[in-house]
Amino acid sequence: MILVLDRLGTAQGFSMSLSNQEISRYSRQMILPELGMKGQQNLKNGSVLVVGLGGLGSPASMFLAASGIGKLGLVDYDVVEISNLHRQVIHGEKTVGVPKAESAKTFLENLNPHVNIEVFKEPFTTANALEIVKNFDVILDCTDNAASRYLLNDAAVISKKPLVSGSALRFEGQLITYNYKGGPCYRCIFPVPPPPEFVTNCSDGGVLGAVPGTIGTLQALAISLSVVCGASYVGKMLLFDGFRGSFTEVKMRSRQPTCSVCGDNPTILALLEDYPQFCGAGQKRGIAQIFERISPSDYKEIVTAQQPHI
């Protein structure tokens, strides 16, 4: 997932030079001819908003800070729980019960004091999304639910910001850049939210700790490489299978002219009032009527009698 140089630094609107201490700190990557002094300065001039400081946001923010990004925005209203620690490596046992954004800021400031860190310990909602997003060049979607993904997508499109989206579940992960250089937005690919009963998260389906670590690191790599070559995976999704140790690229559809938010005649011109409701939160799941149900013992009789059934 590689963005290009022309996004970094646009939100801050000014240029900052590197100190001697920073040159020493970043020297091992600055000796890369593809990066050099100019590339490092561009990283310092850049700003990234990380929404979600869990399994994806932890490694993403850590490597962005370590690489020398100038400004990091950290959005998360949740608190650290012991069940987070196998994958959310920016937190530790001493920060259990602490707001994740605060815990992450403490870690990152110790990792690299040269990075300007802005914390948002509040829910990312329709009421504040555009105000938060406007001060950053690029958005990283490190969330784990459909409502947040649609909200982030719409905020990115309306604000004209690239959106680097990652996801991880069980042994698998995905990575894609939305809303960039004629590429699709999230709604182009998923115009309609999936039924709530088909949506699974880490709490329900489980996740191997290193899988979100891999995807989150690749999200950070996307930003770092943006100053190197300007290539782009727009229109492609990177699939990671940790169980088999494989990466696969899948070509995605291009921007859809009929898309409701980024199309030629969009119908969504402002953020929706209630994204959880849009995604079906609170809807009653269909329950089979009495005459549609079958008990285990009745089904066993059908199987034993070898009766045709579906």
PDB file of C-alpha atoms in Angstrom:
ATOM      1  CA  MET A   1       0.000   0.000   0.000  1.00  0.00           C
ATOM      2  CA  ILE A   2       1.981   2.948  -1.198  1.00  0.00           C
ATOM      3  CA  LEU A   3       0.794   6.513  -1.312  1.00  0.00           C
ATOM      4  CA  VAL A   4       2.590   9.234  -3.195  1.00  0.00           C
ATOM      5  CA  LEU A   5       4.510  12.234  -2.048  1.00  0.00           C
ATOM      6  CA  ASP A   6       2.027  14.963  -2.902  1.00  0.00           C
ATOM      7  CA  ARG A   7      -0.181  14.240   0.127  1.00  0.00           C
ATOM      8  CA  LEU A   8       2.417  14.507   2.883  1.00  0.00           C
ATOM      9  CA  GLY A   9       2.750  17.966   4.374  1.00  0.00           C
ATOM     10  CA  THR A  10      -0.380  19.442   2.812  1.00  0.00           C
ATOM     11  CA  ALA A  11      -2.378  19.628   6.046  1.00  0.00           C
ATOM     12  CA  GLN A  12       0.361  21.276   8.121  1.00  0.00           C
ATOM     13  CA  GLY A  13       1.247  23.690   5.370  1.00  0.00           C
ATOM     14  CA  PHE A  14       4.852  24.396   6.378  1.00  0.00           C
ATOM     15  CA  SER A  15       8.308  22.886   6.132  1.00  0.00           C
ATOM     16  CA  MET A  16      10.524  21.834   9.008  1.00  0.00           C
ATOM     17  CA  SER A  17      14.248  21.131   8.807  1.00  0.00           C
ATOM     18  CA  LEU A  18      16.011  18.258  10.561  1.00  0.00           C
ATOM     19  CA  SER A  19      18.165  18.752  13.646  1.00  0.00           C
ATOM     20  CA  ASN A  20      21.543  17.047  14.006  1.00  0.00           C
ATOM     21  CA  GLN A  21      20.011  14.706  16.573  1.00  0.00           C
ATOM     22  CA  GLU A  22      17.257  13.725  14.140  1.00  0.00           C
ATOM     23  CA  ILE A  23      19.773  13.123  11.362  1.00  0.00           C
ATOM     24  CA  SER A  24      21.644  10.744  13.668  1.00  0.00           C
ATOM     25  CA  ARG A  25      18.409   9.025  14.689  1.00  0.00           C
ATOM     26  CA  TYR A  26      17.205   8.418  11.115  1.00  0.00           C
ATOM     27  CA  SER A  27      20.626   7.935   9.513  1.00  0.00           C
ATOM     28  CA  ARG A  28      20.162   4.233   8.723  1.00  0.00           C
ATOM     29  CA  GLN A  29      17.160   4.942   6.537  1.00  0.00           C
ATOM     30  CA  MET A  30      18.444   8.272   5.243  1.00  0.00           C
ATOM     31  CA  ILE A  31      21.431   6.559   3.623  1.00  0.00           C
ATOM     32  CA  LEU A  32      18.969   4.879   1.282  1.00  0.00           C
ATOM     33  CA  PRO A  33      19.371   6.883  -1.929  1.00  0.00           C
ATOM     34  CA  GLU A  34      15.635   6.574  -2.572  1.00  0.00           C
ATOM     35  CA  LEU A  35      14.923   8.422   0.698  1.00  0.00           C
ATOM     36  CA  GLY A  36      17.798  10.708   1.615  1.00  0.00           C
ATOM     37  CA  MET A  37      17.484  14.093   3.320  1.00  0.00           C
ATOM     38  CA  LYS A  38      14.588  15.234   1.155  1.00  0.00           C
ATOM     39  CA  GLY A  39      12.521  12.138   1.858  1.00  0.00           C
ATOM     40  CA  GLN A  40      13.137  12.369   5.598  1.00  0.00           C
ATOM     41  CA  GLN A  41      12.109  16.016   5.599  1.00  0.00           C
ATOM     42  CA  ASN A  42       8.934  15.083   3.781  1.00  0.00           C
ATOM     43  CA  LEU A  43       8.168  12.523   6.471  1.00  0.00           C
ATOM     44  CA  LYS A  44       8.712  15.175   9.124  1.00  0.00           C
ATOM     45  CA  ASN A  45       6.412  17.556   7.283  1.00  0.00           C
ATOM     46  CA  GLY A  46       3.705  14.874   7.054  1.00  0.00           C
ATOM     47  CA  SER A  47       0.813  14.131   9.365  1.00  0.00           C
ATOM     48  CA  VAL A  48      -1.158  10.915   9.811  1.00  0.00           C
ATOM     49  CA  LEU A  49      -4.363  10.259  11.731  1.00  0.00           C
ATOM     50  CA  VAL A  50      -4.544   6.775  13.261  1.00  0.00           C
ATOM     51  CA  VAL A  51      -8.113   5.816  14.146  1.00  0.00           C
ATOM     52  CA  GLY A  52      -8.102   2.829  16.474  1.00  0.00           C
ATOM     53  CA  LEU A  53      -5.169   1.935  18.735  1.00  0.00           C
ATOM     54  CA  GLY A  54      -5.656  -1.801  18.914  1.00  0.00           C
ATOM     55  CA  GLY A  55      -3.975  -4.628  17.041  1.00  0.00           C
ATOM     56  CA  LEU A  56      -3.550  -2.590  13.842  1.00  0.00           C
ATOM     57  CA  GLY A  57      -3.079   0.887  15.257  1.00  0.00           C
ATOM     58  CA  SER A  58      -0.418  -0.222  17.736  1.00  0.00           C
ATOM     59  CA  PRO A  59       2.275  -1.301  15.230  1.00  0.00           C
ATOM     60  CA  ALA A  60       1.198   1.304  12.682  1.00  0.00           C
ATOM     61  CA  SER A  61       1.667   4.212  15.083  1.00  0.00           C
ATOM     62  CA  MET A  62       4.868   2.747  16.525  1.00  0.00           C
ATOM     63  CA  PHE A  63       6.600   2.468  13.159  1.00  0.00           C
ATOM     64  CA  LEU A  64       5.269   5.815  11.956  1.00  0.00           C
ATOM     65  CA  ALA A  65       6.683   7.492  15.045  1.00  0.00           C
ATOM     66  CA  ALA A  66       9.975   5.628  14.758  1.00  0.00           C
ATOM     67  CA  SER A  67      10.320   6.532  11.077  1.00  0.00           C
ATOM     68  CA  GLY A  68      10.045  10.248  11.822  1.00  0.00           C
ATOM     69  CA  ILE A  69       6.558  11.276  10.770  1.00  0.00           C
ATOM     70  CA  GLY A  70       6.055  14.838  11.946  1.00  0.00           C
ATOM     71  CA  LYS A  71       2.595  14.646  13.454  1.00  0.00           C
ATOM     72  CA  LEU A  72       0.471  11.746  14.649  1.00  0.00           C
ATOM     73  CA  GLY A  73      -3.172  11.929  15.621  1.00  0.00           C
ATOM     74  CA  LEU A  74      -4.363   9.130  17.914  1.00  0.00           C
ATOM     75  CA  VAL A  75      -8.090   8.406  18.103  1.00  0.00           C
ATOM     76  CA  ASP A  76      -9.523   5.865  20.552  1.00  0.00           C
ATOM     77  CA  TYR A  77     -11.981   6.216  23.437  1.00  0.00           C
ATOM     78  CA  ASP A  78     -11.571   2.652  24.737  1.00  0.00           C
ATOM     79  CA  VAL A  79      -9.420   1.591  27.691  1.00  0.00           C
ATOM     80  CA  VAL A  80      -6.716  -1.068  27.775  1.00  0.00           C
ATOM     81  CA  GLU A  81      -7.858  -4.546  28.824  1.00  0.00           C
ATOM     82  CA  ILE A  82      -5.732  -7.570  29.651  1.00  0.00           C
ATOM     83  CA  SER A  83      -7.209  -9.464  26.674  1.00  0.00           C
ATOM     84  CA  ASN A  84      -5.776  -6.796  24.349  1.00  0.00           C
ATOM     85  CA  LEU A  85      -2.143  -7.353  25.206  1.00  0.00           C
ATOM     86  CA  HIS A  86      -1.352 -10.373  23.007  1.00  0.00           C
ATOM     87  CA  ARG A  87      -1.740  -8.191  19.912  1.00  0.00           C
ATOM     88  CA  GLN A  88      -1.901  -4.547  21.003  1.00  0.00           C
ATOM     89  CA  VAL A  89       1.791  -4.270  21.725  1.00  0.00           C
ATOM     90  CA  ILE A  90       1.859  -0.531  22.336  1.00  0.00           C
ATOM     91  CA  HIS A  91       0.127  -1.191  25.677  1.00  0.00           C
ATOM     92  CA  GLY A  92       1.272  -3.178  28.713  1.00  0.00           C
ATOM     93  CA  GLU A  93       0.059  -4.571  32.017  1.00  0.00           C
ATOM     94  CA  LYS A  94       0.804  -1.289  33.776  1.00  0.00           C
ATOM     95  CA  THR A  95      -1.600   0.536  31.469  1.00  0.00           C
ATOM     96  CA  VAL A  96      -4.567  -1.822  31.888  1.00  0.00           C
ATOM     97  CA  GLY A  97      -7.548   0.427  32.618  1.00  0.00           C
ATOM     98  CA  VAL A  98      -5.855   3.456  31.038  1.00  0.00           C
ATOM     99  CA  PRO A  99      -7.396   5.063  27.922  1.00  0.00           C
ATOM    100  CA  LYS A 100      -5.697   3.559  24.878  1.00  0.00           C
ATOM    101  CA  ALA A 101      -4.949   6.946  23.326  1.00  0.00           C
ATOM    102  CA  GLU A 102      -3.209   8.073  26.512  1.00  0.00           C
ATOM    103  CA  SER A 103      -1.302   4.790  26.846  1.00  0.00           C
ATOM    104  CA  ALA A 104      -0.164   4.994  23.222  1.00  0.00           C
ATOM    105  CA  LYS A 105       0.935   8.607  23.545  1.00  0.00           C
ATOM    106  CA  THR A 106       3.120   7.782  26.550  1.00  0.00           C
ATOM    107  CA  PHE A 107       4.780   4.926  24.665  1.00  0.00           C
ATOM    108  CA  LEU A 108       5.340   6.930  21.484  1.00  0.00           C
ATOM    109  CA  GLU A 109       6.736   9.990  23.254  1.00  0.00           C
ATOM    110  CA  ASN A 110       9.288   7.731  24.901  1.00  0.00           C
ATOM    111  CA  LEU A 111      10.041   6.092  21.553  1.00  0.00           C
ATOM    112  CA  ASN A 112      10.538   9.360  19.667  1.00  0.00           C
ATOM    113  CA  PRO A 113      10.184  12.752  21.384  1.00  0.00           C
ATOM    114  CA  HIS A 114      10.538  14.539  18.029  1.00  0.00           C
ATOM    115  CA  VAL A 115       7.030  13.538  16.946  1.00  0.00           C
ATOM    116  CA  ASN A 116       4.118  15.871  17.643  1.00  0.00           C
ATOM    117  CA  ILE A 117       1.311  13.718  19.054  1.00  0.00           C
ATOM    118  CA  GLU A 118      -2.300  14.832  19.321  1.00  0.00           C
ATOM    119  CA  VAL A 119      -4.707  12.669  21.307  1.00  0.00           C
ATOM    120  CA  PHE A 120      -8.464  12.286  20.897  1.00  0.00           C
ATOM    121  CA  LYS A 121      -9.872  10.293  23.835  1.00  0.00           C
ATOM    122  CA  GLU A 122     -13.408  10.399  22.530  1.00  0.00           C
ATOM    123  CA  PRO A 123     -15.638   8.382  20.204  1.00  0.00           C
ATOM    124  CA  PHE A 124     -15.031   9.128  16.520  1.00  0.00           C
ATOM    125  CA  THR A 125     -18.523  10.159  15.439  1.00  0.00           C
ATOM    126  CA  THR A 126     -20.458  12.194  12.912  1.00  0.00           C
ATOM    127  CA  ALA A 127     -20.253  15.146  15.286  1.00  0.00           C
ATOM    128  CA  ASN A 128     -16.444  15.392  15.351  1.00  0.00           C
ATOM    129  CA  ALA A 129     -15.082  13.354  12.423  1.00  0.00           C
ATOM    130  CA  LEU A 130     -14.619  16.146   9.876  1.00  0.00           C
ATOM    131  CA  GLU A 131     -13.116  18.492  12.449  1.00  0.00           C
ATOM    132  CA  ILE A 132     -10.547  15.865  13.472  1.00  0.00           C
ATOM    133  CA  VAL A 133      -9.707  14.685   9.958  1.00  0.00           C
ATOM    134  CA  LYS A 134      -9.128  18.110   8.425  1.00  0.00           C
ATOM    135  CA  ASN A 135      -5.761  18.657  10.133  1.00  0.00           C
ATOM    136  CA  PHE A 136      -4.076  15.511   8.786  1.00  0.00           C
ATOM    137  CA  ASP A 137      -2.731  14.473   5.380  1.00  0.00           C
ATOM    138  CA  VAL A 138      -3.614  10.783   5.458  1.00  0.00           C
ATOM    139  CA  ILE A 139      -6.037   8.653   7.493  1.00  0.00           C
ATOM    140  CA  LEU A 140      -5.278   5.144   8.736  1.00  0.00           C
ATOM    141  CA  ASP A 141      -8.350   3.015   9.351  1.00  0.00           C
ATOM    142  CA  CYS A 142      -7.367   0.660  12.162  1.00  0.00           C
ATOM    143  CA  THR A 143     -10.905   0.018  13.375  1.00  0.00           C
ATOM    144  CA  ASP A 144     -12.748  -3.275  13.659  1.00  0.00           C
ATOM    145  CA  ASN A 145     -16.397  -2.579  12.856  1.00  0.00           C
ATOM    146  CA  ALA A 146     -18.463  -1.724   9.797  1.00  0.00           C
ATOM    147  CA  ALA A 147     -19.993   1.479  11.178  1.00  0.00           C
ATOM    148  CA  SER A 148     -16.564   3.030  11.789  1.00  0.00           C
ATOM    149  CA  ARG A 149     -15.347   2.011   8.337  1.00  0.00           C
ATOM    150  CA  TYR A 150     -18.276   3.687   6.587  1.00  0.00           C
ATOM    151  CA  LEU A 151     -17.891   6.797   8.730  1.00  0.00           C
ATOM    152  CA  LEU A 152     -14.155   6.989   8.042  1.00  0.00           C
ATOM    153  CA  ASN A 153     -14.702   6.462   4.338  1.00  0.00           C
ATOM    154  CA  ASP A 154     -17.305   9.204   4.055  1.00  0.00           C
ATOM    155  CA  ALA A 155     -15.187  11.608   6.115  1.00  0.00           C
ATOM    156  CA  ALA A 156     -12.165  10.848   3.916  1.00  0.00           C
ATOM    157  CA  VAL A 157     -14.080  11.433   0.681  1.00  0.00           C
ATOM    158  CA  ILE A 158     -15.734  14.638   1.881  1.00  0.00           C
ATOM    159  CA  SER A 159     -12.382  15.919   3.202  1.00  0.00           C
ATOM    160  CA  LYS A 160     -10.473  14.697   0.129  1.00  0.00           C
ATOM    161  CA  LYS A 161      -8.059  12.571   2.176  1.00  0.00           C
ATOM    162  CA  PRO A 162      -6.522   9.192   1.235  1.00  0.00           C
ATOM    163  CA  LEU A 163      -7.619   6.342   3.494  1.00  0.00           C
ATOM    164  CA  VAL A 164      -5.270   3.416   4.177  1.00  0.00           C
ATOM    165  CA  SER A 165      -7.476   0.648   5.519  1.00  0.00           C
ATOM    166  CA  GLY A 166      -6.354  -2.511   7.275  1.00  0.00           C
ATOM    167  CA  SER A 167      -8.227  -5.435   8.778  1.00  0.00           C
ATOM    168  CA  ALA A 168      -7.278  -8.675  10.511  1.00  0.00           C
ATOM    169  CA  LEU A 169      -9.179 -11.703  11.769  1.00  0.00           C
ATOM    170  CA  ARG A 170      -8.056 -15.188  12.761  1.00  0.00           C
ATOM    171  CA  PHE A 171      -4.984 -15.904  10.556  1.00  0.00           C
ATOM    172  CA  GLU A 172      -5.789 -13.447   7.748  1.00  0.00           C
ATOM    173  CA  GLY A 173      -5.417  -9.757   6.990  1.00  0.00           C
ATOM    174  CA  GLN A 174      -6.255  -7.251   4.264  1.00  0.00           C
ATOM    175  CA  LEU A 175      -4.825  -3.934   3.158  1.00  0.00           C
ATOM    176  CA  ILE A 176      -6.105  -1.394   0.632  1.00  0.00           C
ATOM    177  CA  THR A 177      -5.911   2.332  -0.089  1.00  0.00           C
ATOM    178  CA  TYR A 178      -9.198   4.092  -0.760  1.00  0.00           C
ATOM    179  CA  ASN A 179     -10.084   7.470  -2.228  1.00  0.00           C
ATOM    180  CA  TYR A 180      -6.831   8.171  -4.027  1.00  0.00           C
ATOM    181  CA  LYS A 181      -5.839   9.022  -7.594  1.00  0.00           C
ATOM    182  CA  GLY A 182      -9.058   7.855  -9.191  1.00  0.00           C
ATOM    183  CA  GLY A 183      -9.227   4.701  -7.112  1.00  0.00           C
ATOM    184  CA  PRO A 184     -12.373   3.473  -5.379  1.00  0.00           C
ATOM    185  CA  CYS A 185     -13.681   4.471  -2.007  1.00  0.00           C
ATOM    186  CA  TYR A 186     -14.982   1.923   0.490  1.00  0.00           C
ATOM    187  CA  ARG A 187     -18.548   2.392  -0.736  1.00  0.00           C
ATOM    188  CA  CYS A 188     -17.483   1.645  -4.314  1.00  0.00           C
ATOM    189  CA  ILE A 189     -16.467  -1.827  -3.144  1.00  0.00           C
ATOM    190  CA  PHE A 190     -19.105  -2.301  -0.451  1.00  0.00           C
ATOM    191  CA  PRO A 191     -22.095  -0.085  -1.293  1.00  0.00           C
ATOM    192  CA  VAL A 192     -24.331  -1.914   1.184  1.00  0.00           C
ATOM    193  CA  PRO A 193     -23.280  -2.985   4.702  1.00  0.00           C
ATOM    194  CA  PRO A 194     -23.283  -6.731   5.377  1.00  0.00           C
ATOM    195  CA  PRO A 195     -26.053  -8.078   7.631  1.00  0.00           C
ATOM    196  CA  PRO A 196     -24.973  -7.733  11.285  1.00  0.00           C
ATOM    197  CA  GLU A 197     -25.213 -11.494  11.830  1.00  0.00           C
ATOM    198  CA  PHE A 198     -22.478 -12.054   9.236  1.00  0.00           C
ATOM    199  CA  VAL A 199     -20.018  -9.584  10.780  1.00  0.00           C
ATOM    200  CA  THR A 200     -17.321 -11.050  13.037  1.00  0.00           C
ATOM    201  CA  ASN A 201     -14.647  -9.285  15.064  1.00  0.00           C
ATOM    202  CA  CYS A 202     -11.641 -10.421  17.073  1.00  0.00           C
ATOM    203  CA  SER A 203     -13.725 -10.855  20.217  1.00  0.00           C
ATOM    204  CA  ASP A 204     -15.977 -13.345  18.449  1.00  0.00           C
ATOM    205  CA  GLY A 205     -13.752 -15.016  15.837  1.00  0.00           C
ATOM    206  CA  GLY A 206     -10.328 -14.685  17.452  1.00  0.00           C
ATOM    207  CA  VAL A 207      -7.066 -13.462  15.972  1.00  0.00           C
ATOM    208  CA  LEU A 208      -3.437 -14.586  16.109  1.00  0.00           C
ATOM    209  CA  GLY A 209      -1.488 -11.701  17.614  1.00  0.00           C
ATOM    210  CA  ALA A 210       1.131 -11.321  14.891  1.00  0.00           C
ATOM    211  CA  VAL A 211      -1.467 -11.059  12.098  1.00  0.00           C
ATOM    212  CA  PRO A 212      -2.702  -7.538  12.923  1.00  0.00           C
ATOM    213  CA  GLY A 213       0.921  -6.746  13.705  1.00  0.00           C
ATOM    214  CA  THR A 214       1.829  -7.622  10.117  1.00  0.00           C
ATOM    215  CA  ILE A 215      -0.995  -5.579   8.592  1.00  0.00           C
ATOM    216  CA  GLY A 216      -0.458  -2.588  10.873  1.00  0.00           C
ATOM    217  CA  THR A 217       3.243  -2.573  10.026  1.00  0.00           C
ATOM    218  CA  LEU A 218       2.366  -2.596   6.328  1.00  0.00           C
ATOM    219  CA  GLN A 219       0.074   0.370   6.883  1.00  0.00           C
ATOM    220  CA  ALA A 220       3.031   2.281   8.309  1.00  0.00           C
ATOM    221  CA  LEU A 221       5.229   1.073   5.454  1.00  0.00           C
ATOM    222  CA  ALA A 222       2.706   2.553   3.034  1.00  0.00           C
ATOM    223  CA  ILE A 223       3.342   6.004   4.437  1.00  0.00           C
ATOM    224  CA  SER A 224       7.131   5.641   4.619  1.00  0.00           C
ATOM    225  CA  LEU A 225       7.350   4.416   1.037  1.00  0.00           C
ATOM    226  CA  SER A 226       5.238   7.321  -0.128  1.00  0.00           C
ATOM    227  CA  VAL A 227       8.327   9.508  -0.169  1.00  0.00           C
ATOM    228  CA  VAL A 228      10.414   6.928  -2.032  1.00  0.00           C
ATOM    229  CA  CYS A 229       8.819   5.924  -5.300  1.00  0.00           C
ATOM    230  CA  GLY A 230       5.317   7.305  -5.647  1.00  0.00           C
ATOM    231  CA  ALA A 231       3.897   3.969  -6.825  1.00  0.00           C
ATOM    232  CA  SER A 232       0.438   3.032  -5.674  1.00  0.00           C
ATOM    233  CA  TYR A 233      -1.655  -0.043  -4.964  1.00  0.00           C
ATOM    234  CA  VAL A 234      -4.821   1.922  -5.562  1.00  0.00           C
ATOM    235  CA  GLY A 235      -7.413  -0.441  -6.977  1.00  0.00           C
ATOM    236  CA  LYS A 236      -5.688  -3.495  -5.509  1.00  0.00           C
ATOM    237  CA  MET A 237      -6.212  -5.298  -2.235  1.00  0.00           C
ATOM    238  CA  LEU A 238      -3.322  -7.057  -0.534  1.00  0.00           C
ATOM    239  CA  LEU A 239      -4.410 -10.284   1.157  1.00  0.00           C
ATOM    240  CA  PHE A 240      -2.240 -11.905   3.827  1.00  0.00           C
ATOM    241  CA  ASP A 241      -2.699 -15.521   4.869  1.00  0.00           C
ATOM    242  CA  GLY A 242      -0.661 -16.043   8.007  1.00  0.00           C
ATOM    243  CA  PHE A 243      -1.530 -19.732   8.207  1.00  0.00           C
ATOM    244  CA  ARG A 244       0.028 -20.406   4.803  1.00  0.00           C
ATOM    245  CA  GLY A 245       2.540 -17.566   4.904  1.00  0.00           C
ATOM    246  CA  SER A 246       1.389 -16.039   1.629  1.00  0.00           C
ATOM    247  CA  PHE A 247       0.548 -12.631   0.169  1.00  0.00           C
ATOM    248  CA  THR A 248      -1.876 -12.212  -2.728  1.00  0.00           C
ATOM    249  CA  GLU A 249      -2.874  -9.131  -4.721  1.00  0.00           C
ATOM    250  CA  VAL A 250      -6.464  -8.871  -5.892  1.00  0.00           C
ATOM    251  CA  LYS A 251      -7.482  -6.254  -8.433  1.00  0.00           C
ATOM    252  CA  MET A 252     -10.455  -4.250  -7.206  1.00  0.00           C
ATOM    253  CA  ARG A 253     -13.055  -2.365  -9.183  1.00  0.00           C
ATOM    254  CA  SER A 254     -12.229   1.243 -10.027  1.00  0.00           C
ATOM    255  CA  ARG A 255     -14.109   4.254  -8.724  1.00  0.00           C
ATOM    256  CA  GLN A 256     -17.778   3.774  -9.480  1.00  0.00           C
ATOM    257  CA  PRO A 257     -19.505   6.693 -11.257  1.00  0.00           C
ATOM    258  CA  THR A 258     -22.716   5.681  -9.485  1.00  0.00           C
ATOM    259  CA  CYS A 259     -21.156   5.597  -5.999  1.00  0.00           C
ATOM    260  CA  SER A 260     -23.331   7.390  -3.470  1.00  0.00           C
ATOM    261  CA  VAL A 261     -20.439   9.349  -1.951  1.00  0.00           C
ATOM    262  CA  CYS A 262     -17.604   9.652  -4.521  1.00  0.00           C
ATOM    263  CA  GLY A 263     -19.561   9.146  -7.759  1.00  0.00           C
ATOM    264  CA  ASP A 264     -20.335  11.662 -10.477  1.00  0.00           C
ATOM    265  CA  ASN A 265     -23.627  12.616  -8.841  1.00  0.00           C
ATOM    266  CA  PRO A 266     -23.226  11.740  -5.161  1.00  0.00           C
ATOM    267  CA  THR A 267     -26.265  11.554  -2.936  1.00  0.00           C
ATOM    268  CA  ILE A 268     -24.263  11.587   0.299  1.00  0.00           C
ATOM    269  CA  LEU A 269     -22.955  15.134   0.641  1.00  0.00           C
ATOM    270  CA  ALA A 270     -22.612  15.152   4.417  1.00  0.00           C
ATOM    271  CA  LEU A 271     -21.967  12.560   7.092  1.00  0.00           C
ATOM    272  CA  LEU A 272     -24.898  10.374   8.076  1.00  0.00           C
ATOM    273  CA  GLU A 273     -26.495  11.003  11.447  1.00  0.00           C
ATOM    274  CA  ASP A 274     -26.245   7.413  12.688  1.00  0.00           C
ATOM    275  CA  TYR A 275     -23.730   4.996  11.155  1.00  0.00           C
ATOM    276  CA  PRO A 276     -24.429   2.102  13.559  1.00  0.00           C
ATOM    277  CA  GLN A 277     -28.086   2.265  12.557  1.00  0.00           C
ATOM    278  CA  PHE A 278     -27.083   2.428   8.881  1.00  0.00           C
ATOM    279  CA  CYS A 279     -25.115  -0.790   9.408  1.00  0.00           C
ATOM    280  CA  GLY A 280     -28.040  -2.500  11.084  1.00  0.00           C
ATOM    281  CA  ALA A 281     -27.079  -2.203  14.736  1.00  0.00           C
ATOM    282  CA  GLY A 282     -30.012  -3.027  16.954  1.00  0.00           C
ATOM    283  CA  GLN A 283     -31.931  -4.830  14.246  1.00  0.00           C
ATOM    284  CA  LYS A 284     -33.636  -8.003  15.359  1.00  0.00           C
ATOM    285  CA  ARG A 285     -32.212 -11.091  13.772  1.00  0.00           C
ATOM    286  CA  GLY A 286     -34.668 -13.324  12.023  1.00  0.00           C
ATOM    287  CA  ILE A 287     -35.825 -16.118  14.328  1.00  0.00           C
ATOM    288  CA  ALA A 288     -37.316 -19.254  12.845  1.00  0.00           C
ATOM    289  CA  GLN A 289     -40.972 -19.879  13.582  1.00  0.00           C
ATOM    290  CA  ILE A 290     -41.928 -22.918  15.690  1.00  0.00           C
ATOM    291  CA  PHE A 291     -43.029 -24.908  12.645  1.00  0.00           C
ATOM    292  CA  GLU A 292     -39.675 -24.156  10.969  1.00  0.00           C
ATOM    293  CA  ARG A 293     -37.573 -25.597  13.796  1.00  0.00           C
ATOM    294  CA  ILE A 294     -36.263 -29.119  14.357  1.00  0.00           C
ATOM    295  CA  SER A 295     -34.789 -30.723  17.449  1.00  0.00           C
ATOM    296  CA  PRO A 296     -31.478 -32.635  17.421  1.00  0.00           C
ATOM    297  CA  SER A 297     -33.288 -35.922  18.147  1.00  0.00           C
ATOM    298  CA  ASP A 298     -35.733 -35.380  15.253  1.00  0.00           C
ATOM    299  CA  TYR A 299     -32.864 -34.579  12.899  1.00  0.00           C
ATOM    300  CA  LYS A 300     -31.030 -37.722  14.011  1.00  0.00           C
ATOM    301  CA  GLU A 301     -34.073 -39.790  13.035  1.00  0.00           C
ATOM    302  CA  ILE A 302     -34.093 -38.188   9.565  1.00  0.00           C
ATOM    303  CA  VAL A 303     -30.399 -38.968   9.067  1.00  0.00           C
ATOM    304  CA  THR A 304     -30.777 -42.531  10.373  1.00  0.00           C
ATOM    305  CA  ALA A 305     -33.698 -43.142   8.010  1.00  0.00           C
ATOM    306  CA  GLN A 306     -31.662 -41.605   5.163  1.00  0.00           C
ATOM    307  CA  GLN A 307     -34.554 -39.334   4.265  1.00  0.00           C
ATOM    308  CA  PRO A 308     -33.766 -36.667   1.626  1.00  0.00           C
ATOM    309  CA  HIS A 309     -33.265 -33.277   3.259  1.00  0.00           C
ATOM    310  CA  ILE A 310     -31.377 -30.003   2.897  1.00  0.00           C
TER     311      ILE A 310
END
